[in-house]
Coordinates of C-alpha atoms in Angstrom, one line a residue:
Chain A
X117 CA 5.6 -2.3 6.2
X118 CA 2.7 -4.0 4.0
X119 CA 0.8 -0.9 2.2
X120 CA -2.2 -1.2 0.2
X121 CA -0.2 0.0 -2.7
X122 CA -3.1 -1.8 -5.2
X123 CA -5.6 0.1 -3.6
X124 CA -2.9 3.5 -3.8
X125 CA -2.3 3.2 -7.7
X126 CA -5.9 3.2 -8.1
X127 CA -6.1 6.1 -6.3
X128 CA -3.6 7.7 -8.0
X129 CA -5.5 7.1 -11.5
X130 CA -8.8 7.8 -10.4
X131 CA -11.1 9.7 -12.8
X132 CA -11.3 12.8 -10.4
X133 CA -8.8 15.6 -11.6
X134 CA -6.3 15.7 -9.4
X135 CA -5.2 18.5 -7.2
X136 CA -2.2 19.2 -9.5
X137 CA -0.6 17.4 -12.1
X138 CA 2.6 18.0 -13.9
X139 CA 6.0 17.5 -15.5
X140 CA 8.6 17.9 -12.7
X141 CA 12.5 17.0 -12.6
X142 CA 13.4 14.9 -9.8
X143 CA 16.7 14.3 -8.6
X144 CA 17.7 10.6 -8.2
X145 CA 20.0 10.9 -5.8
X146 CA 22.8 13.7 -4.3
X147 CA 25.2 13.6 -6.9
X148 CA 22.6 12.0 -9.6
X149 CA 21.3 14.2 -12.2
X150 CA 17.7 15.1 -12.7
X151 CA 15.3 13.2 -14.2
X152 CA 11.6 14.4 -15.7
X153 CA 8.8 12.9 -14.7
X154 CA 5.2 13.1 -14.0
X155 CA 3.7 14.3 -10.7
X156 CA 0.3 14.0 -9.6
X157 CA -0.7 15.7 -6.5
X158 CA -3.6 13.8 -4.9
X159 CA -4.8 15.0 -1.6
X160 CA -1.9 14.3 0.9
X161 CA -0.2 12.0 -1.6
X162 CA 2.8 12.9 -4.5
X163 CA 2.7 10.8 -7.0
X164 CA 5.2 10.4 -9.6
X165 CA 5.0 8.7 -13.0
X166 CA 7.9 7.6 -15.5
X167 CA 5.8 9.5 -18.5
X168 CA 2.2 10.7 -18.5
X169 CA 1.2 8.2 -20.2
X170 CA 2.3 5.3 -17.6
X171 CA -0.5 3.0 -16.1
X172 CA 0.7 3.1 -12.6
X173 CA 3.1 5.6 -10.3
X174 CA 6.6 4.4 -10.1
X175 CA 6.1 5.8 -6.5
X176 CA 4.8 7.9 -3.8
X177 CA 5.6 10.5 -1.7
X178 CA 3.3 10.7 1.4
X179 CA 3.0 14.3 2.6
X180 CA 2.7 14.4 6.1
X181 CA 5.6 16.3 8.3
X182 CA 7.2 17.8 5.9
X183 CA 8.2 21.1 4.4
X184 CA 8.5 22.5 1.4
X185 CA 11.4 25.0 0.4
X186 CA 13.1 26.7 -2.4
X187 CA 16.8 25.8 -2.7
X188 CA 20.1 27.4 -4.1
X189 CA 21.0 24.7 -7.1
X190 CA 22.5 24.9 -10.4
X191 CA 19.2 23.8 -11.6
X192 CA 16.5 26.6 -11.9
X193 CA 13.4 26.9 -10.3
X194 CA 14.4 24.4 -8.0
X195 CA 12.8 23.1 -4.4
X196 CA 13.0 19.8 -2.0
X197 CA 10.4 18.7 -0.2
X198 CA 12.0 17.8 3.1
X199 CA 11.2 15.3 6.4
X200 CA 12.1 16.1 9.8
X201 CA 14.6 13.6 11.7
X202 CA 18.0 12.3 12.2
X203 CA 19.2 11.0 8.3
X204 CA 16.1 12.2 6.6
X205 CA 15.3 11.9 3.5
X206 CA 14.7 15.3 1.0
X207 CA 13.0 15.3 -2.2
X208 CA 14.9 17.3 -4.9
X209 CA 12.4 18.7 -7.6
X210 CA 13.0 21.7 -9.9
X211 CA 9.6 22.3 -12.0
X212 CA 10.0 24.1 -15.2
X213 CA 9.3 27.6 -15.1
X214 CA 8.6 30.8 -12.2
X215 CA 5.3 30.1 -12.7
X216 CA 5.4 26.5 -11.7
X217 CA 7.4 26.6 -8.9
X218 CA 5.3 28.6 -7.2
X219 CA 2.2 27.0 -7.8
X220 CA 3.8 23.5 -7.0
X221 CA 5.2 24.9 -3.8
X222 CA 1.7 26.9 -2.7
X223 CA 0.0 23.6 -3.7
X224 CA 2.5 21.3 -1.5
X225 CA 3.2 22.8 1.4
X226 CA -0.4 23.0 2.0
X227 CA -1.2 19.4 1.4
X228 CA -1.0 17.7 4.4
X229 CA -4.3 16.2 5.9
X230 CA -3.0 17.9 9.0
X231 CA -3.3 20.9 7.5
X232 CA -6.5 20.5 5.7
X233 CA -8.0 19.1 9.2
X234 CA -7.1 23.1 11.1
X235 CA -9.4 24.6 8.0
X236 CA -12.0 22.7 8.5
X237 CA -12.2 22.7 12.3
X238 CA -11.9 26.4 12.1
X239 CA -14.9 26.9 9.3
X240 CA -17.1 24.2 11.8
X241 CA -16.5 26.5 14.4
X242 CA -17.0 29.7 12.2
X243 CA -20.3 28.0 11.1
X244 CA -21.1 27.7 14.8
X245 CA -20.7 30.8 15.7
X246 CA -22.8 32.6 12.9
X247 CA -25.6 30.3 13.1
X248 CA -26.1 29.6 16.3
X249 CA -28.3 26.8 17.8
X250 CA -29.3 25.4 14.5
X251 CA -30.9 22.3 12.9
X252 CA -28.1 19.7 12.3
X253 CA -27.2 19.9 8.6
X254 CA -29.0 17.0 6.7
X255 CA -28.2 13.8 7.3
X256 CA -27.6 13.0 3.6
X257 CA -25.0 15.9 4.1
X258 CA -21.8 15.6 5.2
X259 CA -20.1 15.0 8.7
X260 CA -21.7 15.6 12.4
X261 CA -19.6 18.9 14.1
X262 CA -17.2 16.5 16.3
X263 CA -17.1 12.5 17.1
X264 CA -19.3 11.4 19.8
X265 CA -17.3 11.8 23.4
X266 CA -16.1 8.7 24.3
X267 CA -13.4 6.5 26.2
X268 CA -9.7 7.9 25.2
X269 CA -8.0 5.1 23.5
X270 CA -5.4 3.0 25.3
X271 CA -1.9 2.7 24.5
X272 CA 1.0 4.6 22.9
X273 CA -1.0 7.1 21.2
X274 CA -3.0 10.1 22.5
X275 CA -6.0 11.3 20.1
X276 CA -4.9 14.6 19.5
X277 CA -8.5 15.8 18.2
X278 CA -10.6 14.1 20.0
X279 CA -11.0 16.6 22.8
X280 CA -11.9 19.6 20.0
X281 CA -14.5 22.2 21.4
X282 CA -17.8 20.8 21.0
X283 CA -19.4 23.2 18.1
X284 CA -22.9 22.4 18.2
X285 CA -25.3 22.6 21.3
X286 CA -25.5 19.2 23.1
X287 CA -23.8 18.0 26.0
X288 CA -19.9 18.8 26.5
X289 CA -17.7 16.3 26.1
X290 CA -15.9 15.2 29.5
X291 CA -13.0 17.9 30.2
X292 CA -9.7 16.8 28.8
X293 CA -7.0 15.0 31.8
X294 CA -5.0 17.7 32.5
X295 CA -2.0 16.5 30.3
X296 CA -3.9 16.8 26.9
X297 CA -5.4 20.3 28.0
X298 CA -1.7 21.6 28.7
X299 CA -0.3 20.2 25.5
X300 CA -3.7 21.1 23.0
X301 CA -4.5 24.5 22.4
X302 CA -8.0 25.9 21.6
X303 CA -8.1 24.7 17.1
X304 CA -8.8 28.5 16.1
X305 CA -5.9 29.7 17.9
X306 CA -3.8 26.7 16.6
X307 CA -4.8 27.3 13.3
X308 CA -3.8 31.1 13.3
X309 CA -0.2 30.2 14.6
X310 CA -0.4 28.1 12.0
X311 CA -1.1 29.9 9.4
X312 CA 1.2 32.7 10.5
X313 CA 3.8 30.7 10.4
X314 CA 3.7 29.5 7.2
X315 CA 3.0 33.3 6.1
X316 CA 6.3 33.7 7.9
X317 CA 8.2 31.3 6.0
X318 CA 6.7 31.9 2.7
X319 CA 7.8 35.8 3.3
X320 CA 11.2 35.0 3.9
X321 CA 11.9 32.6 1.3
X322 CA 10.4 34.9 -1.2
X323 CA 12.4 37.6 -0.1
X324 CA 15.5 35.2 -0.4
X325 CA 14.1 34.3 -4.0
X326 CA 13.9 38.2 -4.9
X327 CA 17.0 39.1 -3.8
X328 CA 18.9 35.7 -5.8
X329 CA 17.2 37.2 -8.8
X330 CA 18.3 40.6 -8.6
X331 CA 21.8 39.8 -9.0
X332 CA 23.1 39.7 -12.4
Chain B
X179 CA 5.3 1.4 -6.1
X180 CA 8.2 3.3 -4.0
X181 CA 7.0 5.1 -1.2
X182 CA 9.1 6.8 1.9
X183 CA 8.5 4.0 4.4
X184 CA 10.4 5.9 7.0
X185 CA 8.0 8.9 7.0
X186 CA 5.0 6.3 7.4
X187 CA 6.8 4.6 10.4
X188 CA 7.1 7.9 11.7
X189 CA 3.3 8.9 10.6
X190 CA 2.2 5.8 12.9
X191 CA 4.1 7.1 16.0
X192 CA 1.8 10.2 16.0
X193 CA -1.0 10.9 18.1
X194 CA -4.2 8.8 16.6
X195 CA -7.4 9.7 16.2
X196 CA -8.6 6.3 17.6
X197 CA -6.9 3.1 18.4
X198 CA -7.9 -0.1 20.3
X199 CA -6.4 -3.7 20.3
X200 CA -9.0 -5.5 17.8
X201 CA -9.5 -9.0 16.1
X202 CA -8.0 -8.3 12.3
X203 CA -8.5 -10.3 9.3
X204 CA -6.4 -10.1 6.0
X205 CA -8.4 -10.5 3.0
X206 CA -6.9 -13.6 1.5
X207 CA -9.5 -16.6 2.0
X208 CA -8.9 -18.7 4.8
X209 CA -6.6 -16.1 6.9
X210 CA -7.2 -16.5 10.6
X211 CA -8.1 -13.9 13.4
X212 CA -5.2 -12.1 14.8
X213 CA -5.0 -9.6 17.7
X214 CA -3.7 -6.4 16.4
X215 CA -3.2 -2.9 17.8
X216 CA -5.5 -0.6 15.3
X217 CA -4.5 2.9 15.1
X218 CA -5.9 5.6 12.7
X219 CA -3.8 8.1 11.7
X220 CA -4.9 11.0 9.5
X221 CA -6.0 8.9 6.2
X222 CA -4.2 5.7 7.3
X223 CA -4.9 2.7 9.2
X224 CA -1.8 1.3 11.2
X225 CA -1.9 -2.3 12.5
X226 CA 0.9 -3.7 15.2
X227 CA 1.3 -7.0 16.8
X228 CA 0.6 -6.1 20.1
X229 CA 4.1 -5.9 21.8
X230 CA 6.0 -4.8 18.5
X231 CA 6.7 -0.8 18.4
X232 CA 6.9 -1.1 14.1
X233 CA 3.4 -1.8 12.5
X234 CA 2.7 -4.8 10.6
X235 CA 1.2 -2.9 7.8
X236 CA -1.0 0.3 7.1
X237 CA -4.2 1.1 4.4
X238 CA -4.3 3.9 3.2
X239 CA -8.2 4.9 3.7
X240 CA -9.6 6.8 0.2
X241 CA -11.9 5.1 -1.9
X242 CA -12.9 2.9 0.5
X243 CA -15.9 1.1 2.1
X244 CA -16.6 0.6 5.6
X245 CA -19.1 -1.6 6.2
X246 CA -20.7 -3.2 9.6
X247 CA -20.4 -7.1 9.5
X248 CA -22.4 -9.1 11.8
X249 CA -22.3 -9.3 14.9
X250 CA -20.0 -6.6 16.3
X251 CA -17.2 -6.3 13.0
X252 CA -16.6 -4.1 10.5
X253 CA -15.0 -4.5 7.3
X254 CA -12.6 -2.1 4.9
X255 CA -13.0 -2.7 1.3
X256 CA -11.5 -0.6 -1.9
X257 CA -13.0 0.5 -4.6
X258 CA -11.0 -1.0 -7.5
X259 CA -11.8 -4.9 -5.7
X260 CA -15.0 -4.9 -3.3
X261 CA -14.9 -8.5 -2.3
X262 CA -11.2 -8.4 -0.4
X263 CA -12.1 -7.3 2.5
X264 CA -10.3 -6.7 5.6
X265 CA -12.1 -7.5 8.7
X266 CA -12.2 -5.8 12.5
X267 CA -13.7 -7.6 15.4
X268 CA -15.0 -5.5 18.0
X269 CA -15.6 -6.4 21.6
X270 CA -18.8 -4.3 21.8
X271 CA -21.2 -2.9 19.2
X272 CA -20.8 0.7 20.7
X273 CA -17.0 0.3 19.9
X274 CA -17.9 -1.0 15.9
X275 CA -19.9 2.1 15.9
X276 CA -17.1 4.4 16.9
X277 CA -15.1 2.7 15.1
X278 CA -16.9 2.8 11.5
X279 CA -18.2 6.6 11.9
X280 CA -14.6 7.6 12.7
X281 CA -13.0 5.6 9.7
X282 CA -15.6 6.9 7.5
X283 CA -14.7 10.1 8.4
X284 CA -10.9 9.5 8.1
X285 CA -10.2 10.3 4.2
X286 CA -9.1 13.5 2.5
X287 CA -11.8 13.4 0.3
X288 CA -14.1 13.4 2.6
X289 CA -12.4 15.8 5.0
X290 CA -12.1 18.0 1.3
X291 CA -16.0 17.7 1.0
X292 CA -16.5 18.6 4.5
X293 CA -14.5 22.4 4.0
X294 CA -16.3 22.8 0.9
X295 CA -19.9 22.6 2.5
X296 CA -19.3 24.5 5.6
X297 CA -17.5 27.3 3.1
X298 CA -20.7 27.1 1.2
X299 CA -22.9 27.6 4.3
X300 CA -21.1 30.1 5.8
X301 CA -20.9 32.0 2.5
X302 CA -24.8 31.2 2.5
X303 CA -25.0 33.0 6.1
X304 CA -22.4 35.9 6.1
X305 CA -21.8 36.5 2.1
X306 CA -18.2 36.3 2.5
X307 CA -15.8 33.1 1.9
X308 CA -13.9 31.8 4.8
X309 CA -11.4 30.8 2.9
X310 CA -10.4 34.1 1.2
X311 CA -8.6 35.5 5.1
X312 CA -6.3 32.2 4.5
X313 CA -5.5 32.9 0.8
X314 CA -6.8 29.4 -0.3
X315 CA -9.9 30.6 -1.6
X316 CA -8.9 30.0 -5.5
X317 CA -7.7 26.4 -5.2
X318 CA -9.5 24.3 -7.7
X319 CA -9.6 21.5 -4.7
X320 CA -12.1 23.5 -2.8
X321 CA -14.6 24.7 -5.5
X322 CA -18.0 23.5 -5.0
X323 CA -17.4 21.4 -8.3
X324 CA -15.8 19.3 -6.2
X325 CA -18.9 18.4 -4.0
X326 CA -21.0 15.2 -5.5
X327 CA -24.6 15.4 -5.7

């Protein structure tokens, strides 16, 4: 698959501060040693460089549809970024301290576009709820409340978010076809569920880690 | 640059924000228009040959400019090389506007600015930080300083 790698590299090294940056150890293969690399998290992209002075990333991990887990390993402060699916790959990483481990795990597990979109939808809803009918934000500022209702896209992809509830007074979008309605819960309920499940996962991992730490 | 291609392919099969068959022309001089199935998923624009399941390619939509091109098309170019344009042809002005709007809202950076905007607005009305209940109010990426004037 072609990818606009030059733009990707430029995005990686752009002037704005990264969401998170630091050294991590990366395991090259199952039995391989860990190599120390400079990692930069920007948006839903985790770039890695041979070293902090490199001008171009050696690679990037696209962080959609992944989970981040602590791992039991000989290496201290080890964690993994895992993807779903058969023969799915996992990026095995290790931080340099407990604080760094916790910071990276938190940052990476919330880095996906999907997660951010859920938060934004939820805030959109909250703002509409506290404001009531209100003038739209000035044109200079940000997004219109919801994409205009339009014909559903053709082909194999469903538009997962095109039937979001209207967040501003105005004509309601046409009711979604029954198939979509059955599979798309309202945004705030979906977000609450997602947040709860992240919370459960984090609590479980934390107690695992605490237990492991208690052993001599 | 290495990247997790399998996961990118899996992403291309996810539900799309917008998808349509469009005419597409690559950035190289003298490139011809080809029919492509174009699909917007998160901040990636995938393009497929119309009869294939795997995408020919993907564009990461960060630091890019989406411009209208007469008569009913648009182009995508990137900050580091603004003359290098990927061009798309729509069947109507309406479809064109729909795509331009969707693509401009598709970046992570746009999403982040939206979040900061809504957070600030809610705080102005309620006096409370709506991110606190989600435990993410301290994250550097959501601070007001991230908003450009």
